[in-house]
Coordinates of C-alpha atoms in Angstrom, one line a residue:
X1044 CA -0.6 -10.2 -36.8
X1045 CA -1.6 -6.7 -36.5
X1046 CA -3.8 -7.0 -33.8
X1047 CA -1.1 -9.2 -31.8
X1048 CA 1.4 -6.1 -32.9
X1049 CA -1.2 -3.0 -32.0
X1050 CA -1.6 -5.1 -28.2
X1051 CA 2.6 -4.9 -27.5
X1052 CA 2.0 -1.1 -28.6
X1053 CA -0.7 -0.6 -25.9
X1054 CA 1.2 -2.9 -23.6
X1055 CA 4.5 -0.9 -24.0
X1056 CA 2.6 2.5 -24.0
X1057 CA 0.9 1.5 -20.9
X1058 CA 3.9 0.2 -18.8
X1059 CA 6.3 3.1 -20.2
X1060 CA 4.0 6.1 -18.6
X1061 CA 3.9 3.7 -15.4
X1062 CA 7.7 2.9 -15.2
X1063 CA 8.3 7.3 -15.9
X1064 CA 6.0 8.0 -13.1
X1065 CA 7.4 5.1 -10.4
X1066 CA 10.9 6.4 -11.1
X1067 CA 10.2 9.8 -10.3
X1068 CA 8.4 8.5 -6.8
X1069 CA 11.7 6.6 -5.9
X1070 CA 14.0 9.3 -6.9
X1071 CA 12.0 11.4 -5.1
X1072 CA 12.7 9.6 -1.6
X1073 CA 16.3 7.7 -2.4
X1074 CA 19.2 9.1 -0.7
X1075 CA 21.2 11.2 -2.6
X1076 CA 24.6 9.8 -0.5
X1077 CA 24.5 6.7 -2.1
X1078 CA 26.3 7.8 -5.3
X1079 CA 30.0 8.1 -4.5
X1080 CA 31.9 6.1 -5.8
X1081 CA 31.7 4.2 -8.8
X1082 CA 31.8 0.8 -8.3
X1083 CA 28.7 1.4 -6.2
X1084 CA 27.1 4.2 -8.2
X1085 CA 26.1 1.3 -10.9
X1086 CA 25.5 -1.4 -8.0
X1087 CA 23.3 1.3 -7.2
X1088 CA 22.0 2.5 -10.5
X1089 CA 21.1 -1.5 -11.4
X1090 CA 18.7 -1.7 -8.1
X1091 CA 17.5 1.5 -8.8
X1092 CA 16.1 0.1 -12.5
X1093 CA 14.8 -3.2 -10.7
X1094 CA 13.2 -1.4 -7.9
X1095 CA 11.6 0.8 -10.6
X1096 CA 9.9 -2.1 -12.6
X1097 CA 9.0 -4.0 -9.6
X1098 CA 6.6 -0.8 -8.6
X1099 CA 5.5 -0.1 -12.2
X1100 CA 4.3 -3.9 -11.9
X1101 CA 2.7 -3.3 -8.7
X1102 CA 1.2 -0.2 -10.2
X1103 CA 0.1 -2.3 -13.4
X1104 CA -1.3 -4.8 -11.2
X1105 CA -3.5 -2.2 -9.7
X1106 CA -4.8 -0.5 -12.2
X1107 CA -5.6 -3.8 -14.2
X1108 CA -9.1 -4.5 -12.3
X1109 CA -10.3 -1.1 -12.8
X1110 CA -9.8 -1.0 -16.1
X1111 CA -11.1 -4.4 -16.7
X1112 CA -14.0 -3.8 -15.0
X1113 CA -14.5 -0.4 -17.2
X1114 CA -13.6 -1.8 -20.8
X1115 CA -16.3 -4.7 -20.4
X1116 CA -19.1 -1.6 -19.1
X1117 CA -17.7 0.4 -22.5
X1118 CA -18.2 -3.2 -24.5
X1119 CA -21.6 -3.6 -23.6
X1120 CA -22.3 0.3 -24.4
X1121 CA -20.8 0.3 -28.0
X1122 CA -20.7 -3.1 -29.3
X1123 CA -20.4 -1.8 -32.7
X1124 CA -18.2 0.9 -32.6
X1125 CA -14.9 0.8 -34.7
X1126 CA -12.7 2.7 -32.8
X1127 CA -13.0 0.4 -29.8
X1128 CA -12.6 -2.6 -31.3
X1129 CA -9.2 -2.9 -30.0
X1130 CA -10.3 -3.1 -26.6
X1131 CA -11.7 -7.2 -26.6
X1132 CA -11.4 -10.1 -24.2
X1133 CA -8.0 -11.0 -25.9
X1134 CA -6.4 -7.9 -25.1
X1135 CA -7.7 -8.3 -21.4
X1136 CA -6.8 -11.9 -20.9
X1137 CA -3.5 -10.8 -22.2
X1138 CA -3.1 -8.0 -19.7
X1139 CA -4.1 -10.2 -16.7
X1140 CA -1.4 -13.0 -18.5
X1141 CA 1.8 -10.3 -18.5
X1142 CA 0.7 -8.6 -15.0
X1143 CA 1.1 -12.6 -13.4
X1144 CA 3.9 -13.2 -15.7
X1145 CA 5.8 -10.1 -14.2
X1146 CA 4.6 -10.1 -10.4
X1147 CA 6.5 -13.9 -10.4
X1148 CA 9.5 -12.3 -12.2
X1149 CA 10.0 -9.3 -9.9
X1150 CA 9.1 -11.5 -6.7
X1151 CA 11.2 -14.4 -7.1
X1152 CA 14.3 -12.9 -9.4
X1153 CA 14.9 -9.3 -9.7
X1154 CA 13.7 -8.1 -6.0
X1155 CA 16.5 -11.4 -4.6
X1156 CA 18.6 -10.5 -7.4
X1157 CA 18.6 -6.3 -6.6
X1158 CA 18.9 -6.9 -3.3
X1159 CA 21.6 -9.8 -2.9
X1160 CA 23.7 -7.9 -5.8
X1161 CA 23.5 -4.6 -3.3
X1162 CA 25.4 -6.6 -0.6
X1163 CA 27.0 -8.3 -2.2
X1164 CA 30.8 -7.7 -2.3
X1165 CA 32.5 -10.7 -4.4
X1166 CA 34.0 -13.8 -2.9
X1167 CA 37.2 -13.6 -1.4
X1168 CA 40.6 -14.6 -3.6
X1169 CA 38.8 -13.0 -6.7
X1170 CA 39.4 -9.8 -8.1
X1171 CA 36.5 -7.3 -6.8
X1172 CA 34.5 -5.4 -9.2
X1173 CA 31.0 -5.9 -11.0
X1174 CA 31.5 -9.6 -12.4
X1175 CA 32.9 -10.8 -8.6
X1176 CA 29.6 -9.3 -6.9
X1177 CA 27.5 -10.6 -10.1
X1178 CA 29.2 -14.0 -9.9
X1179 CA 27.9 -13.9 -5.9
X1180 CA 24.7 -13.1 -6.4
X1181 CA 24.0 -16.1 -9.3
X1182 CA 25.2 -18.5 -5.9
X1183 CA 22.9 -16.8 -3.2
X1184 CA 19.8 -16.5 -5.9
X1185 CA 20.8 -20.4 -6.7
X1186 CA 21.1 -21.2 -2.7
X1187 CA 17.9 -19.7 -1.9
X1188 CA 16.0 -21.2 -4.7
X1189 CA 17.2 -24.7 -3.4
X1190 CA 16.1 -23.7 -0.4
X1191 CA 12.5 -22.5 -1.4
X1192 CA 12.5 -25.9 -3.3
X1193 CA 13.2 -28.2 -0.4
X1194 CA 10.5 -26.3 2.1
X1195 CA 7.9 -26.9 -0.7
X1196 CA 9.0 -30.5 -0.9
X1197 CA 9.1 -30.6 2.9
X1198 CA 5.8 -29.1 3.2
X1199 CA 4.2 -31.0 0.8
X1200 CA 5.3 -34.4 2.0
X1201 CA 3.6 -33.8 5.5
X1202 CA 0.5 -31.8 4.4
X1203 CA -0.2 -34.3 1.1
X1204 CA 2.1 -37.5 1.2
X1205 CA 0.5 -38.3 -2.3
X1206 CA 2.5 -39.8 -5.4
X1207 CA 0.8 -37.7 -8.0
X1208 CA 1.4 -34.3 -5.5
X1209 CA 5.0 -35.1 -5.3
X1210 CA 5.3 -35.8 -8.8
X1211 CA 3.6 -32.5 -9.8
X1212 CA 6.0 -30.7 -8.3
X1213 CA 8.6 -31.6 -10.9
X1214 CA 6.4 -29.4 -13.1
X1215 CA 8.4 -26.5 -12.5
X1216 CA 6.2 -24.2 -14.4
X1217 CA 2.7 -25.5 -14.5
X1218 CA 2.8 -26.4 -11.2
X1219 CA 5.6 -25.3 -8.8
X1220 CA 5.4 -21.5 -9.5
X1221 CA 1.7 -21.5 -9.7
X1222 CA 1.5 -23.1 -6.3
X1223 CA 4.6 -20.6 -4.6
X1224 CA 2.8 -17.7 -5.8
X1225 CA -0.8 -18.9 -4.8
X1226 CA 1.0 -18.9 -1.1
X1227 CA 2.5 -16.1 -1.8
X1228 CA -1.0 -14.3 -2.6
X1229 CA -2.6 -16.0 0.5
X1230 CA 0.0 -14.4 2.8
X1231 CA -0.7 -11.2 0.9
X1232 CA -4.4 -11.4 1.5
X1233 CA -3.8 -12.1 5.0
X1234 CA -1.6 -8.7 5.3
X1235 CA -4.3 -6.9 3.4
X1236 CA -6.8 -8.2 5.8
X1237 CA -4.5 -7.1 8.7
X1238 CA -3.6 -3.8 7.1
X1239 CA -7.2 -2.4 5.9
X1240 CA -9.2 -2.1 8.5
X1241 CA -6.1 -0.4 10.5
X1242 CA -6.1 1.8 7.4
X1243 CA -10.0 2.9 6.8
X1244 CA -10.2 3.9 10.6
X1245 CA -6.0 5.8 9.7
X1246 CA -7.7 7.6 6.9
X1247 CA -9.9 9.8 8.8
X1248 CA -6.7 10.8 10.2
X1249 CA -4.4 11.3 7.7
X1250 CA -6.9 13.3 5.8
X1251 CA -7.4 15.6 8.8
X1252 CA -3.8 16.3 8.8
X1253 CA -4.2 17.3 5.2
X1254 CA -7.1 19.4 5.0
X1255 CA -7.5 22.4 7.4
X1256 CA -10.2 22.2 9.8
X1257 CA -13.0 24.4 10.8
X1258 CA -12.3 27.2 13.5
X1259 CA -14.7 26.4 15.8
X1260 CA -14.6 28.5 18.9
X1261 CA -11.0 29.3 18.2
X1262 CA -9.0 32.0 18.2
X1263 CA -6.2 31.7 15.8
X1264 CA -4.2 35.1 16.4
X1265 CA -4.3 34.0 20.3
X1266 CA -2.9 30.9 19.4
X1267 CA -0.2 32.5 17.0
X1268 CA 0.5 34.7 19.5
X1269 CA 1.4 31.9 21.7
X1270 CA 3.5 30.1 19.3
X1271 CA 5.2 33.0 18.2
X1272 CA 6.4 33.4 22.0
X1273 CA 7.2 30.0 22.5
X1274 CA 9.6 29.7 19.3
X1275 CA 11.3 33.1 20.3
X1276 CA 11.7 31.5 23.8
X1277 CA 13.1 28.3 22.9
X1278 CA 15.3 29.9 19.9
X1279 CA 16.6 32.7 22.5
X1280 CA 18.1 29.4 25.1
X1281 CA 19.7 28.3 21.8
X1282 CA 21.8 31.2 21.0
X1283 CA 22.5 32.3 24.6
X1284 CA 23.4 29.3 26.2
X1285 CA 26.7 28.2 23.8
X1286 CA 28.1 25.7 26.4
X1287 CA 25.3 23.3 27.0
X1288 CA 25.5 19.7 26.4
X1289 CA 25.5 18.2 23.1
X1290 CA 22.0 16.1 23.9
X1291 CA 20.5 19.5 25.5
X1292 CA 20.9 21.5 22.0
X1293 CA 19.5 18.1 19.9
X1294 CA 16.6 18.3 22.0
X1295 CA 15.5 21.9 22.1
X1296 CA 16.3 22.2 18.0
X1297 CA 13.5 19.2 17.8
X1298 CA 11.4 21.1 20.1
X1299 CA 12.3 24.2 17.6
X1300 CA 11.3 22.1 14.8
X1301 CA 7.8 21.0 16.6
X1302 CA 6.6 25.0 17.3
X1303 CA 7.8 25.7 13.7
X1304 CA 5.3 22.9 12.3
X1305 CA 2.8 24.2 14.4
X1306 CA 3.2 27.6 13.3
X1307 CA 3.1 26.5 10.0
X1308 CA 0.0 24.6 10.1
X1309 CA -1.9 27.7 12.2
X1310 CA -0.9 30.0 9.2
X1311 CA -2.3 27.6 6.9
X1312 CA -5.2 27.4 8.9
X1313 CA -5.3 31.6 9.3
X1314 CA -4.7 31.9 5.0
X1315 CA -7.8 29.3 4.2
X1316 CA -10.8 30.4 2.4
X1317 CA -14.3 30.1 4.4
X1318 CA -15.9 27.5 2.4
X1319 CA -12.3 25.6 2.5
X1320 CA -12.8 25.0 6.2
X1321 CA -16.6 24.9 6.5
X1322 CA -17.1 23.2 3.3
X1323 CA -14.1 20.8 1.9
X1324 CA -13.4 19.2 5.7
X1325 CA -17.2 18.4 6.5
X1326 CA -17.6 16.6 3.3
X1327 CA -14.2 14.6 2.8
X1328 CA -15.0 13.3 6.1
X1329 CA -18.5 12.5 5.2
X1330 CA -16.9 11.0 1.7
X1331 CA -15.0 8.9 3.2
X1332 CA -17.7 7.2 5.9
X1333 CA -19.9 6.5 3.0
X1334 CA -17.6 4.7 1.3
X1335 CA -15.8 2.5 4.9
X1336 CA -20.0 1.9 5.5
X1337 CA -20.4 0.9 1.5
X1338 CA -17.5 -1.4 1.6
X1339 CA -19.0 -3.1 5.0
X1340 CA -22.4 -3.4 3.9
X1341 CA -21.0 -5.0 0.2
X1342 CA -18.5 -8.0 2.5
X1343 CA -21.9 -8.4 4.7
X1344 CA -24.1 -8.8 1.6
X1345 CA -21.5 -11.1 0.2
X1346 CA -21.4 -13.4 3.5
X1347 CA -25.2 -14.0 2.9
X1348 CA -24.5 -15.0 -0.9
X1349 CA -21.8 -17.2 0.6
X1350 CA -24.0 -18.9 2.6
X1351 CA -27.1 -19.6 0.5
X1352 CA -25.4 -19.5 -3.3
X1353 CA -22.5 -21.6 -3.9
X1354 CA -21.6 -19.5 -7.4
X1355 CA -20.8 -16.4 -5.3
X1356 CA -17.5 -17.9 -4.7
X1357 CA -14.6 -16.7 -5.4
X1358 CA -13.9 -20.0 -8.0
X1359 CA -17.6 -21.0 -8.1
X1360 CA -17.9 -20.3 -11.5
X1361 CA -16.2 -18.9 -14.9
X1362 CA -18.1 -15.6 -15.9
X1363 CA -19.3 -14.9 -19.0
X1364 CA -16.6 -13.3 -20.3
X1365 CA -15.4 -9.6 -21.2
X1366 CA -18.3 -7.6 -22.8
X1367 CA -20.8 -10.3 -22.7
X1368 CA -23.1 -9.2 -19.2
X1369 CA -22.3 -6.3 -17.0
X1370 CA -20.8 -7.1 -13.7
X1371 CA -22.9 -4.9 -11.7
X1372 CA -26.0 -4.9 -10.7
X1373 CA -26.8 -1.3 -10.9
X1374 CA -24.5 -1.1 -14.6
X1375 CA -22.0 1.7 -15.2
X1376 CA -23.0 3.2 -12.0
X1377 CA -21.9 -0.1 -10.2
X1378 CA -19.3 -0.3 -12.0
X1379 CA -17.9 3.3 -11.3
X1380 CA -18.8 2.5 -7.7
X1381 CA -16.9 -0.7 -7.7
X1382 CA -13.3 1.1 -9.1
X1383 CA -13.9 3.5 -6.3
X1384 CA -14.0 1.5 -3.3
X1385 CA -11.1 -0.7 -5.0
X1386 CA -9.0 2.3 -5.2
X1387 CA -10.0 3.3 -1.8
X1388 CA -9.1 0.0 -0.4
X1389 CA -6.0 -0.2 -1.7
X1390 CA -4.9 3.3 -0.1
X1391 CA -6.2 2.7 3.0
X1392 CA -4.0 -1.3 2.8
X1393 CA -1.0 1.1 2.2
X1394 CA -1.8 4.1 4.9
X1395 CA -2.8 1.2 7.2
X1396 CA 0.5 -1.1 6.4
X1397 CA 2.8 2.5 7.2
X1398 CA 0.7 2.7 10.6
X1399 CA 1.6 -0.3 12.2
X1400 CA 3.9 -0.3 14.7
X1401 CA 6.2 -3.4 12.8
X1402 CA 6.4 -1.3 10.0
X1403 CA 6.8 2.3 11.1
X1404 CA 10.4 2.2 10.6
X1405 CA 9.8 0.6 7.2
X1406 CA 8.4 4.1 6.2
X1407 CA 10.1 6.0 3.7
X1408 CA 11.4 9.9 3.9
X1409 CA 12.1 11.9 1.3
X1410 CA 15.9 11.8 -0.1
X1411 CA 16.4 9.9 3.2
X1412 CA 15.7 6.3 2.0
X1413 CA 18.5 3.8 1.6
X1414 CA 18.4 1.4 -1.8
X1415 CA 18.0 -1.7 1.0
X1416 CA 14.7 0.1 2.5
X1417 CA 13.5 0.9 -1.2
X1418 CA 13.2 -2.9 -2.2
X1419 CA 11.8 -3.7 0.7
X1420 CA 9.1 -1.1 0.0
X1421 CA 8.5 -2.3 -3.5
X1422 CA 8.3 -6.0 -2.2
X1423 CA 5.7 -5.0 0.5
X1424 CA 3.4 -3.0 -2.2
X1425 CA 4.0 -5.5 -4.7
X1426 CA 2.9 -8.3 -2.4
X1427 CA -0.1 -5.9 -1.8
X1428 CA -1.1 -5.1 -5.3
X1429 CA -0.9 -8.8 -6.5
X1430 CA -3.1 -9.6 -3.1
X1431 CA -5.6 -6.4 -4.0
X1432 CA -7.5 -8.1 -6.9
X1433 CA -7.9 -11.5 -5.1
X1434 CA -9.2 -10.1 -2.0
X1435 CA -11.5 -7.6 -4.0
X1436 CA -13.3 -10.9 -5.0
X1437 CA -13.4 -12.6 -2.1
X1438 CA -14.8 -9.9 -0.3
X1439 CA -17.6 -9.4 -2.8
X1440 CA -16.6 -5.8 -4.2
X1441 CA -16.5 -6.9 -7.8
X1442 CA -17.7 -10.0 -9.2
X1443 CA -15.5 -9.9 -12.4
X1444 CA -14.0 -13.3 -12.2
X1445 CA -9.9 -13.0 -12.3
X1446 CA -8.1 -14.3 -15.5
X1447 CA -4.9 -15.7 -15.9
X1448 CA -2.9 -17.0 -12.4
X1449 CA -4.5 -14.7 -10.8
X1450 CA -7.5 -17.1 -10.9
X1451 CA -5.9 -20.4 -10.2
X1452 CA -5.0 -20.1 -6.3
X1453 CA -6.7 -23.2 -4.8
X1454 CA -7.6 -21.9 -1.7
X1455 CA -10.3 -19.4 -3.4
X1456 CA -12.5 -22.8 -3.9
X1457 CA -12.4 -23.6 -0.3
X1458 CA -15.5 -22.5 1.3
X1459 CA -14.5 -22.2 5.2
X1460 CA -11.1 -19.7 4.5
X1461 CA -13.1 -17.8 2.3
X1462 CA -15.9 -17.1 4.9
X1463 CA -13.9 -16.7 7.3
X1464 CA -11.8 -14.3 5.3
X1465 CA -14.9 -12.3 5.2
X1466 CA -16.0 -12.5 8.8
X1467 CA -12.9 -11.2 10.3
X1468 CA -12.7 -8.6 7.5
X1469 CA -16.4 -7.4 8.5
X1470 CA -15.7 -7.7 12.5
X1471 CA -12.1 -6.2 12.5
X1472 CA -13.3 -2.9 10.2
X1473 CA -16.3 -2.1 12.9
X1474 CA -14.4 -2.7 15.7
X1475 CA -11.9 -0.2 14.1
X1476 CA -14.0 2.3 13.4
X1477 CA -16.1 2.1 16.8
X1478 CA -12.5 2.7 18.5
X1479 CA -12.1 5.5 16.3
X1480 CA -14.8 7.1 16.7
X1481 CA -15.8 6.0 20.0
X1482 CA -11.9 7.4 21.8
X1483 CA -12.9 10.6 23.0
X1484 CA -15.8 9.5 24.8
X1485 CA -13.5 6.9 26.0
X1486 CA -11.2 9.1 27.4
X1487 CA -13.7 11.5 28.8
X1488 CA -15.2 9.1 31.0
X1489 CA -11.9 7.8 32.0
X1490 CA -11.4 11.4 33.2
X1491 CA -14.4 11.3 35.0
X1492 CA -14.1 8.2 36.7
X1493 CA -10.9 9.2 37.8
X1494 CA -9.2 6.3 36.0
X1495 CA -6.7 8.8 33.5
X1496 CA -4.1 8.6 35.5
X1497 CA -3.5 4.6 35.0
X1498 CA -2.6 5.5 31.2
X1499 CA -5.4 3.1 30.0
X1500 CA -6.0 5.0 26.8
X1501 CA -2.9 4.1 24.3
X1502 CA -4.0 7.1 22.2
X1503 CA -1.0 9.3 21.1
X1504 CA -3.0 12.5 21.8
X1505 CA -3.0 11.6 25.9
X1506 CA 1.0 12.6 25.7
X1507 CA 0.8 15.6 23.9
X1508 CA 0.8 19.1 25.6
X1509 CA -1.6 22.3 24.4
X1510 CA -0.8 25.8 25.0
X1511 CA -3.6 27.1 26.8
X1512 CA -5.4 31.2 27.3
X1513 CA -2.7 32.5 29.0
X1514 CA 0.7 31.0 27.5
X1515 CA 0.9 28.2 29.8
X1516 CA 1.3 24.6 28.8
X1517 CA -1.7 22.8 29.8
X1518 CA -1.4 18.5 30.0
X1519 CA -4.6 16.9 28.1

């Protein structure tokens, strides 16, 4: 009894800290407009809480094969020692239990319930207020599980026309929800597998617009200069010219807006240290190769297990359990290694899920973000975060078996889906990191042979326009 009472204290502890910090991250981007009037402030207020626990989960769901993988190396260090016998394979198998549990709850009630209850507006002929647009969104959430239910049935009748498969789906809890997440997970992986490699060749990106590059045969009070002249220009045909079309002002303040962002990054540039530019840049970049060519080279390695080992599946055997045998090979420096390339993977799914073009309006701004765009965030990163740990196994990262439902998707046992899950993954991250890397060649010898002018390139840069020596704006 006090160990099962000392596990809801770490439990609570644990999701508490994780539901403070995903509240400030949503407050951070919801738009403020959305509380006017009352009726709506606590439609409002209700989604807000639900959208909150939804990401905490996703958080939680994260963080949980990390720390897994970390409290069975700390185990196997101190077997003995008394202040960590809290930390057992009970307390895990628990953790991996509740995270399940609560990804099904937020999926398929709360993130319907927040989002049919925000539209909701009451059925007509009864009085409007709370109850009317809670008594609507019971009906939809009913209507759409019916409707969930009958595709299952549907599906299942021409995939497996079997007796016993019919009949299982009456067990709505052993079976049904088990099975509807397992699909759920398998789209999930397939999104990961679409977003990751998109998002380890984004990364080299994003983390250039982050850090401040060296000045290499640059001069930076030339190109202030510029910039300063250009801004005074443009901001001189805004105040002069009162009379000009609406469309004609919108377009030179985003202009205005562009020059001011460059400005601001070429002072940021000008303030940097030496070693900040020469030093932090090179070897971020150099980071981050090392651990895109680590993260091939593992889903490679784990092909050849695939092919010669039938335990390296993803559901070829059960583990020996949680502080029994390390899961590395290489011990707490695998194991260190293995957290690191799972956080990195799971960045680079959400940088690469925010850079493709379906999903660029999906992005959210900061106090710009409607409640409507906010669950369908949390939906998109929970799907993720659930998918993270089941495609971390199948690709060979870690080999810590998954506990709980985690574990008992039934396309992990089947050899071809899983292979091929790691083919593409293997193919589709070199082919985006040769493109990468391989685009300014590209477009150099497109220049050469004459061939720039037929727009082959679809790189962003080919658009953009540098001032060059002498003020003038020169095309690349």
């Amino acid at each position: 009894l006090i160990n099962e009472f000392f596990f809801f204290q770490i439990c609570f502890l644990l999701f508490a800290i994780l539901y403070i910090v995903s509240y400030f991250i949503i407050t951070r981007y919801k738009r403020k407009a959305d509380e006017q009037e009352d009726e709506d402030a606590i439609v409002n207020r209700i989604s807000l809480f639900l959208s909150t626990f939804t990401l905490a989960v996703s958080a939680g769901a994260v963080l949980l094969l990390p720390f897994s993988i970390i409290s069975n190396e700390i185990l196997l260090s101190f077997p003995q020692n008394y202040y960590i016998q809290w930390l057992n394979g009970s307390l895990i198998h628990g953790l991996w239990n509740l995270a399940s549990l609560f990804s099904n709850l937020c999926l398929f009630v709360l993130m319907p319930f927040a989002f049919f209850f925000l539209e909701s507006e009451g059925f007509a002929g009864l009085k409007k207020g709370i109850r009317a647009r809670i008594l609507e969104t019971l009906v939809m959430l009913i209507l759409l599980a019916l409707l969930i239910l009958g595709i299952v049935w549907v599906a299942s009748a021409l995939i497996d026309n079997d007796a016993a498969s019919m009949e299982s789906l009456y067990d709505l809890w052993e079976f049904y929800l088990p099975y509807l997440y397992s699909c759920i997970s398998l789209m999930g992986c397939l999104l990961l597998l679409l977003c990751t490699p998109v998002g380890l060749s984004r990364m080299f990106t994003v983390m250039g617009q982050l850090l401040v590059k060296p000045t290499i045969l640059e001069d930076l009070d030339e190109q202030m200069y510029i910039i300063t002249l250009e801004e005074e220009a443009i901001q001189r045909r805004l105040n002069g010219m009162s009379s000009m079309v609406e469309y004609q002002t919108v377009e030179l303040e985003r202009e205005l807006e562009k020059v001011k962002s460059k400005k601001t990054n070429l002072e940021r540039r000008k303030k940097a240290s030496a070693w900040e530019r020469n030093l932090v840049y090179p070897a971020v970049m150099i980071l981050l190769l090392i651990e895109t060519s680590i993260s091939v080279l593992l889903v490679a390695l784990n092909i050849l297990y695939l092919l010669v080992d039938e335990t390296a599946m993803p559901k070829g055997s059960g583990g020996p359990g949680i502080g029994n045998a390390s899961l590395s090979t290489f011990g707490f420096v695998g194991a260190a290694l293995e957290i690191i390339l799972i956080f990195y993977l799971m960045v680079s799914s959400v940088v690469g899920f925010y850079s493709l073009r379906f999903f660029e309006n999906f992005t959210p701004r900061k106090d710009d973000t409607t409640m409507t765009k906010i669950i369908g965030n949390c939906v998109s990163i929970l799907v993720l975060s659930s998918a993270l740990p089941v495609m971390s196994r199948t690709l060979g990262i870690t080999r810590f078996d998954l506990l709980g439902d985690f574990g008992r998707f039934n396309w992990l046992g089947n050899f071809y889906i899983v292979l091929s899950y790691n083919l593409l993954f293997a193919i589709m991250t070199t082919l985006c990191l040769v493109r990468k890397f391989t685009s300014a060649v590209r477009e150099e010898l497109l220049k050469a042979l004459g061939l720039d002018k037929l727009h082959l390139s679809n790189n962003p840069r080919d658009s953009e326009t540098k001032p060059s020596a002498n003020g003038h704006q020169k095309t690349l």
